[in-house]
Coordinates of C-alpha atoms in Angstrom, one line a residue:
M1 CA 16.4 -14.8 -14.4
A2 CA 19.9 -14.8 -13.1
E3 CA 20.4 -15.3 -9.4
S4 CA 22.9 -12.4 -9.3
A5 CA 20.1 -10.1 -10.5
H6 CA 18.1 -10.9 -7.3
V7 CA 19.1 -8.7 -4.5
P8 CA 17.4 -9.7 -1.2
V9 CA 16.0 -6.6 0.7
M10 CA 17.7 -5.6 4.1
L11 CA 19.5 -8.9 4.0
E12 CA 22.2 -8.0 6.7
R13 CA 19.6 -6.7 9.1
V14 CA 17.3 -9.9 8.6
L15 CA 20.4 -12.1 9.3
E16 CA 21.3 -10.0 12.3
L17 CA 17.9 -10.3 13.9
L18 CA 17.4 -14.1 13.2
A19 CA 20.9 -15.1 14.3
P20 CA 20.4 -15.1 18.1
A21 CA 17.4 -17.6 17.7
L22 CA 19.5 -20.1 15.6
T23 CA 22.2 -21.1 18.2
G24 CA 20.7 -24.5 18.9
A25 CA 21.9 -27.9 17.6
H26 CA 19.2 -28.1 14.9
P27 CA 17.5 -24.8 14.3
V28 CA 14.5 -24.4 11.9
V29 CA 13.4 -21.3 10.1
V30 CA 10.3 -20.7 8.0
D31 CA 10.7 -18.5 5.0
A32 CA 7.0 -17.8 4.4
N33 CA 7.5 -16.0 1.1
L34 CA 10.3 -17.9 -0.4
G35 CA 10.5 -15.9 -3.7
L36 CA 13.8 -16.4 -5.4
G37 CA 15.4 -17.8 -2.2
G38 CA 17.9 -15.0 -1.6
H39 CA 17.3 -14.7 2.2
T40 CA 17.2 -18.4 2.5
E41 CA 20.4 -19.0 0.8
A42 CA 22.1 -16.4 3.0
L43 CA 20.6 -18.1 6.2
L44 CA 21.7 -21.6 5.2
A45 CA 25.2 -20.4 4.3
A46 CA 25.6 -18.6 7.7
H47 CA 24.1 -21.4 9.9
P48 CA 25.5 -24.9 8.8
S49 CA 23.1 -26.8 11.0
L50 CA 19.9 -24.8 9.9
H51 CA 17.0 -26.4 8.2
V52 CA 14.7 -23.9 6.3
I53 CA 11.1 -24.6 5.2
G54 CA 10.4 -22.4 2.2
I55 CA 6.8 -21.7 1.3
D56 CA 5.6 -19.9 -1.7
R57 CA 2.5 -19.8 -3.8
D58 CA 4.1 -19.2 -7.1
P59 CA 5.3 -22.5 -8.8
F60 CA 8.1 -20.5 -10.6
A61 CA 9.5 -19.6 -7.2
I62 CA 9.5 -23.2 -5.9
E63 CA 11.2 -24.3 -9.2
F64 CA 13.9 -21.6 -9.3
S65 CA 14.7 -21.8 -5.6
T66 CA 14.9 -25.7 -5.9
R67 CA 17.7 -25.1 -8.4
R68 CA 19.3 -22.3 -6.5
L69 CA 19.3 -24.0 -3.2
A70 CA 20.5 -27.5 -4.6
P71 CA 23.7 -27.4 -2.7
Y72 CA 21.5 -27.2 0.6
A73 CA 18.9 -29.7 -0.6
E74 CA 19.3 -31.8 2.5
R75 CA 18.6 -28.9 4.7
T76 CA 15.5 -27.4 2.8
S77 CA 11.9 -28.4 2.6
L78 CA 10.4 -26.3 -0.2
V79 CA 6.5 -26.4 -0.3
H80 CA 4.1 -25.0 -3.0
A81 CA 1.5 -23.4 -0.6
T82 CA 0.2 -20.0 0.6
S83 CA 1.6 -18.4 3.8
D84 CA -1.8 -18.8 5.5
E85 CA -1.3 -22.6 5.3
L86 CA 1.8 -22.3 7.5
A87 CA 0.4 -24.3 10.4
S88 CA -0.8 -27.2 8.3
V89 CA 2.5 -27.1 6.3
L90 CA 4.5 -27.5 9.6
A91 CA 2.2 -30.2 10.8
R92 CA 2.8 -32.2 7.6
L93 CA 6.4 -31.9 8.0
G94 CA 6.4 -32.8 11.6
R95 CA 7.8 -29.5 12.7
E96 CA 5.1 -28.0 15.2
K97 CA 7.7 -25.6 16.7
V98 CA 10.4 -23.6 14.8
D99 CA 13.1 -21.1 15.9
G100 CA 12.5 -18.3 13.3
V101 CA 10.0 -17.2 10.7
L102 CA 10.7 -14.6 7.9
F103 CA 7.9 -12.8 6.0
D104 CA 9.2 -11.0 2.8
L105 CA 5.8 -9.8 1.6
G106 CA 4.8 -8.1 -1.6
V107 CA 5.6 -9.0 -5.4
S108 CA 8.7 -10.9 -6.1
S109 CA 11.2 -9.7 -8.8
P110 CA 10.3 -12.1 -11.7
Q111 CA 6.6 -11.4 -11.1
L112 CA 7.4 -7.7 -11.9
D113 CA 9.9 -8.5 -14.5
E114 CA 8.0 -10.9 -16.6
A115 CA 5.6 -8.8 -18.6
E116 CA 3.1 -11.8 -19.2
R117 CA 2.5 -11.9 -15.5
G118 CA 0.5 -8.6 -15.7
F119 CA 1.7 -7.1 -12.4
A120 CA 3.2 -3.9 -13.8
Y121 CA 1.6 -1.0 -15.5
S122 CA 4.9 -0.1 -17.2
Y123 CA 4.3 -3.1 -19.7
D124 CA 1.4 -3.9 -22.0
A125 CA 0.5 -7.4 -21.0
P126 CA -2.5 -9.6 -20.2
L127 CA -4.4 -8.5 -17.1
D128 CA -3.4 -11.4 -14.9
M129 CA -1.6 -10.6 -11.7
R130 CA -1.9 -14.1 -10.1
M131 CA 1.0 -15.1 -7.9
D132 CA -0.3 -18.7 -8.1
T133 CA -0.9 -19.3 -11.9
S134 CA -3.0 -22.3 -11.1
Q135 CA -5.8 -20.3 -9.3
D136 CA -8.8 -19.1 -11.2
L137 CA -9.3 -15.6 -10.2
T138 CA -7.3 -13.0 -12.2
A139 CA -7.3 -9.3 -12.4
E140 CA -9.2 -9.4 -15.7
K141 CA -12.0 -11.3 -14.0
V142 CA -12.1 -8.8 -11.2
V143 CA -12.0 -5.8 -13.6
N144 CA -14.7 -7.2 -15.8
T145 CA -17.2 -8.9 -13.5
Y146 CA -17.1 -7.0 -10.1
S147 CA -19.9 -4.5 -9.6
A148 CA -19.2 -0.8 -9.3
G149 CA -19.6 -1.1 -5.4
E150 CA -17.1 -4.0 -5.1
L151 CA -14.5 -2.3 -7.4
T152 CA -14.8 1.1 -5.4
R153 CA -14.4 -1.0 -2.1
I154 CA -11.2 -2.7 -3.2
L155 CA -9.7 0.4 -4.8
R156 CA -10.5 2.5 -1.7
D157 CA -9.4 -0.3 0.9
Y158 CA -6.5 -1.9 -0.8
G159 CA -5.3 0.8 -3.1
E160 CA -6.1 3.9 -0.8
E161 CA -7.4 5.5 -4.0
R162 CA -9.3 8.6 -3.0
F163 CA -10.9 8.7 -6.5
A164 CA -12.1 5.1 -6.2
P165 CA -15.7 5.8 -7.3
R166 CA -14.5 7.7 -10.3
V167 CA -12.1 4.9 -11.4
A168 CA -14.7 2.2 -10.8
G169 CA -17.3 4.1 -12.7
L170 CA -15.1 4.6 -15.8
I171 CA -14.1 0.9 -15.6
I172 CA -17.7 0.0 -15.7
K173 CA -18.4 2.3 -18.7
E174 CA -15.5 1.1 -20.7
R175 CA -16.0 -2.6 -20.1
A176 CA -19.5 -2.2 -21.4
K177 CA -17.9 -1.3 -24.9
E178 CA -15.2 -4.1 -24.8
A179 CA -13.9 -6.3 -22.1
I180 CA -10.8 -4.9 -20.5
T181 CA -7.9 -7.4 -21.0
S182 CA -4.7 -5.6 -21.0
T183 CA -2.6 -3.7 -18.5
K184 CA -2.2 -0.8 -20.8
R185 CA -5.8 -0.3 -21.5
L186 CA -6.5 -0.4 -17.7
A187 CA -3.8 2.0 -16.9
D188 CA -5.0 4.4 -19.6
I189 CA -8.6 4.2 -18.1
V190 CA -7.3 4.9 -14.7
R191 CA -5.3 7.9 -15.9
E192 CA -8.4 9.3 -17.6
A193 CA -10.4 8.9 -14.5
I194 CA -8.0 10.8 -12.2
P195 CA -8.2 14.6 -12.3
A196 CA -5.5 16.3 -14.3
A197 CA -4.1 18.3 -11.3
T198 CA -3.7 15.0 -9.3
R199 CA -2.1 13.3 -12.2
R200 CA 0.8 15.9 -12.2
T201 CA 2.2 14.6 -8.9
G202 CA 2.8 11.2 -7.0
G203 CA 3.9 9.1 -10.0
N204 CA 1.9 6.9 -12.2
P205 CA -1.8 7.3 -11.4
A206 CA -2.5 3.7 -12.1
K207 CA -0.1 2.5 -9.2
R208 CA -2.8 2.3 -6.6
T209 CA -5.4 0.5 -8.7
F210 CA -2.8 -2.1 -9.6
Q211 CA -1.8 -2.6 -6.1
A212 CA -5.5 -2.9 -5.0
L213 CA -6.3 -5.4 -7.8
R214 CA -3.2 -7.5 -6.9
I215 CA -4.1 -7.7 -3.3
E216 CA -7.7 -8.7 -4.1
V217 CA -6.5 -11.3 -6.8
N218 CA -4.1 -12.9 -4.3
A219 CA -5.9 -12.2 -1.1
E220 CA -2.7 -11.0 0.3
L221 CA -3.9 -9.3 3.4
A222 CA -6.1 -12.0 4.5
A223 CA -3.2 -14.5 4.0
L224 CA -0.9 -12.3 6.3
E225 CA -3.7 -11.9 8.8
A226 CA -3.9 -15.6 9.3
A227 CA -0.2 -16.4 8.7
L228 CA 1.5 -14.0 11.1
P229 CA -0.4 -15.3 14.3
A230 CA 0.2 -18.8 13.2
A231 CA 3.9 -18.0 12.9
L232 CA 4.0 -16.5 16.4
D233 CA 2.3 -19.5 17.9
A234 CA 4.9 -21.9 16.3
L235 CA 7.8 -20.1 17.7
V236 CA 9.8 -21.7 20.6
L237 CA 11.0 -19.6 23.6
G238 CA 13.7 -17.3 22.1
G239 CA 12.2 -17.8 18.7
R240 CA 12.1 -14.8 16.4
V241 CA 9.9 -13.4 13.5
V242 CA 10.9 -10.8 11.0
V243 CA 8.4 -9.1 8.7
L244 CA 9.4 -7.1 5.7
A245 CA 6.4 -5.1 4.3
Y246 CA 6.3 -3.0 1.2
H247 CA 3.2 -0.7 1.6
S248 CA 1.2 0.7 4.4
L249 CA -1.6 -1.9 4.6
E250 CA 0.9 -4.7 5.1
D251 CA 3.0 -2.8 7.7
R252 CA -0.2 -1.6 9.5
L253 CA -1.3 -5.2 9.8
A254 CA 2.1 -6.4 11.0
K255 CA 2.2 -3.7 13.6
Q256 CA -1.3 -4.5 14.9
V257 CA -0.6 -8.2 15.3
L258 CA 2.9 -7.7 16.9
T259 CA 1.7 -4.9 19.2
A260 CA -1.1 -7.1 20.4
R261 CA 1.2 -9.9 21.3
T262 CA 3.7 -7.6 23.1
R263 CA 1.2 -5.9 25.4
D264 CA 0.4 -6.5 29.0
T265 CA -3.2 -7.0 29.2
S266 CA -3.7 -7.1 33.0
P267 CA -6.6 -5.0 34.2
H268 CA -5.7 -1.5 35.0
G269 CA -4.9 -0.8 38.8
L270 CA -3.7 -4.2 39.8
P271 CA -0.8 -4.2 42.3
V272 CA 0.8 -7.2 40.6
P273 CA 0.6 -8.1 37.0
L274 CA -1.3 -11.4 36.3
P275 CA 0.9 -14.0 34.7
A276 CA -1.9 -15.0 32.3
H277 CA -2.0 -11.5 31.0
Q278 CA 1.9 -10.9 30.6
P279 CA 3.1 -10.5 27.1
R280 CA 4.4 -13.6 25.4
F281 CA 6.7 -11.6 22.9
R282 CA 8.9 -8.3 22.9
L283 CA 9.5 -6.0 20.0
L284 CA 13.0 -6.1 18.7
T285 CA 12.5 -2.9 16.5
R286 CA 11.5 0.6 17.5
G287 CA 8.6 1.2 15.0
A288 CA 9.3 0.1 11.5
E289 CA 13.0 0.1 10.4
L290 CA 13.9 1.4 6.9
P291 CA 16.6 0.4 4.5
S292 CA 19.8 2.6 4.4
E293 CA 20.1 5.2 1.7
E294 CA 23.2 3.2 0.3
E295 CA 20.8 0.1 0.0
V296 CA 18.1 2.1 -1.7
T297 CA 20.7 3.4 -4.2
R298 CA 21.9 -0.1 -4.7
N299 CA 18.6 -1.8 -4.9
P300 CA 15.6 0.6 -5.7
R301 CA 13.2 -2.2 -4.9
A302 CA 14.0 -1.8 -1.3
T303 CA 12.8 1.9 -1.2
S304 CA 9.4 1.1 0.2
A305 CA 10.6 -1.6 2.6
R306 CA 9.5 -1.5 6.3
L307 CA 11.0 -4.1 8.8
R308 CA 9.5 -5.2 12.1
A309 CA 10.6 -8.0 14.4
A310 CA 9.7 -9.7 17.6
E311 CA 10.9 -12.3 20.0
R312 CA 9.2 -15.0 22.1
I313 CA 9.9 -14.4 25.8
R314 CA 7.3 -16.5 27.5
V315 CA 5.7 -19.9 26.8
D316 CA 2.5 -21.0 28.3
D317 CA 2.1 -24.5 29.9
E318 CA -0.2 -25.5 27.1
D319 CA 2.4 -24.6 24.5

């Protein structure tokens, strides 16, 4: 994949938000979802003394970014790991505190564009969906071995599919005839399960099922639930975190974590706020920021992006 074909989402805003945290002599940023390294490359170019720790679970992403970022090799540490291993990655690298963390969530461009990865319902491909191709769990295994109740749960919770029981029921029925091994067959099954009136609106009816399976296979929400608090804990005073989410479940989780850290938890009615209950962070965005119409036109994959950011404003003695 050509580097020029990769357009980092909301790049200028990401750079703008992180810049005030990167004014020290030797700032460090963690790119917790490295992908093709577009955000990291721009950060390194903009800040000559910056060191970036790039984390990705996809071996292809690490390989590609290693080549792309070769001119900055002395200022990068690229690690094959999941984002929820952030704290242990920092410990291994001797970087317990950092100045910034970026989360660019969701599926990367090559994962979508390479048919054999099985992420897209627009291609007929093996039913895979693994971000880390070395792991055992695949979408094929989920579809063919999970019970009707388990399938219904993930379709409802991760895909927000209101016809989850119908889709799960038809999957169970069809896999009894023959194992479901391709994206096309699964997409056809989902289409058949969704009522005709509903199929006429809202795009491809398989979209929600494919999202649900991808999240289940890669434990995406569980990773973010662990990684974002770890990132906040690792920030120095004045350090900043930026989160780019691409669906409501990711964005809701990011909002919950950031809101909890920016709230005063002093008991109601006290004349003076208690220091121990004062917020350690402040929000840098009002709600979730959206990409401009110009960017969406230029880069359609930015359409669903939602950006949130926060800054550490207080450090406890134990920190």
